[in-house]
Amino acid sequence: MHLARLALSDFRSYAAADIALTPGVTTFTGPNGAGKTNLIEAAGYLASFSSHRVSADAALIRSGAERAIVRGVVRTTDRDNLVEIELNAGRPKRVRLNRSPLSRPRDAIGVLRCVLFAPEDLAVVKGDPEQRRRYLDDLLVASRPRYAAIRSDYERVVKQRTALLKSARAAGRGDPPGLDIWDGQLVEHGAELTAGRLRLVAALRPLFAAAYAEVSADQRPAFASYRHGSERSGQRDPDPDPGKLADAMRESLHRLRRAELDRAVCLVGPHRDELELGIGELPARGYASHGESWSLALALRLAAFELLRADGDDPVLMLDDVFAELDAGRRERLAELASSAEQVLITAAVAADVPAALAGSSYSVAGGVISHA
């Protein structure tokens, strides 16, 4: 699998752009602010329907424009697929697959699969648990697109249930009517999402440890575990059986009902869980050095790449301005690992930052103009 063409209309800094791409390595170089990352962001958006930089689509629309369009031709051994996404501020995105409108945009997820490593990934290791949950859920959807609906349904239930708890607290009453119904849906979708995450972490764990060892040359092993439960003493790596998880969630809902009503927040469910990372016997947060944190972040992406690759086609590997952040050893080890991918898209401010092992097609980006270097 590779991205054969990327075309943009009013996306970020580009009024228009159209680039033909080939398998192998393609590098985009240019000064900071020239628009290199915007290209990687657009390519990543075709795969995940989300940005690695912002949460709202409105920020992706060029200033002064009413909408943005991202098009991509995805080439496999069997066929070409054209994915078109139209972004409108304040309105749902519109998606076409091979020029046919899709009533459910998520049906096009999986046509292009990618793994994107960017400076923002440091927050996955050092930031709040929400960053690590997003990493898991994005990878879960990329590997098993059916989880897009499960994730969406769960997020909708949490939003509606939270609104009900807030209205009950404002009215000064006890259990509001309908809360039991939302509890049932929270358990149903939450248990299925948690089970998927647990199976994913089990598959990732050896890949993550191996990638960290290769990238860092550290003798201490990296570890990843999943803590299920709203309390700090929550169970680690529980049985992924959805029935058992549902029973545990029901018990927690009963036990924490008063606290939820008092605080008007959902205290039970996978939105409260945590992916814990560490080196040796110490957790990464608070103990890992800057270099170790970079190695952990990179190992998470390389593990994701190997996981998706095991399904058949290589995902597109995207490296956004990361070589300047790595020391020489990590830079060369990353280049060695990346060179085996079917397609690699790289951005760099300076061409010399990209190791020689990743030589290939090269474009320069300046003033919104993309040209062969």
Short mmCIF file of C-alpha atoms in Angstrom, two decimals, residues 24 57-58 60 84 113 124 137 154 158 205 235 241 248 275 295 316 318 338 346 371:
data_model
loop_
_atom_site.label_atom_id
_atom_site.label_comp_id
_atom_site.label_asym_id
_atom_site.label_seq_id
_atom_site.Cartn_x
_atom_site.Cartn_y
_atom_site.Cartn_z
CA GLY A 24 10.15 4.38 -1.22
CA ASP A 57 -11.41 20.55 11.88
CA ALA A 58 -12.05 24.29 11.59
CA LEU A 60 -7.51 22.99 9.05
CA GLU A 84 -12.06 12.67 -0.85
CA ARG A 113 -3.30 3.12 6.88
CA VAL A 124 2.03 10.45 24.64
CA ASP A 137 -7.93 4.02 20.30
CA TYR A 154 -19.06 5.15 23.75
CA VAL A 158 -20.34 9.48 28.14
CA ARG A 205 3.77 -5.37 24.44
CA GLN A 235 -6.64 -3.73 38.16
CA ASP A 241 -13.44 -11.08 28.41
CA ALA A 248 -16.81 -5.17 36.99
CA LEU A 275 -1.80 2.90 29.57
CA SER A 295 12.88 6.47 22.65
CA VAL A 316 2.67 4.41 5.16
CA MET A 318 5.40 9.35 8.17
CA ALA A 338 12.35 2.81 8.57
CA ILE A 346 9.67 12.66 5.80
CA SER A 371 8.99 21.75 -6.19
#
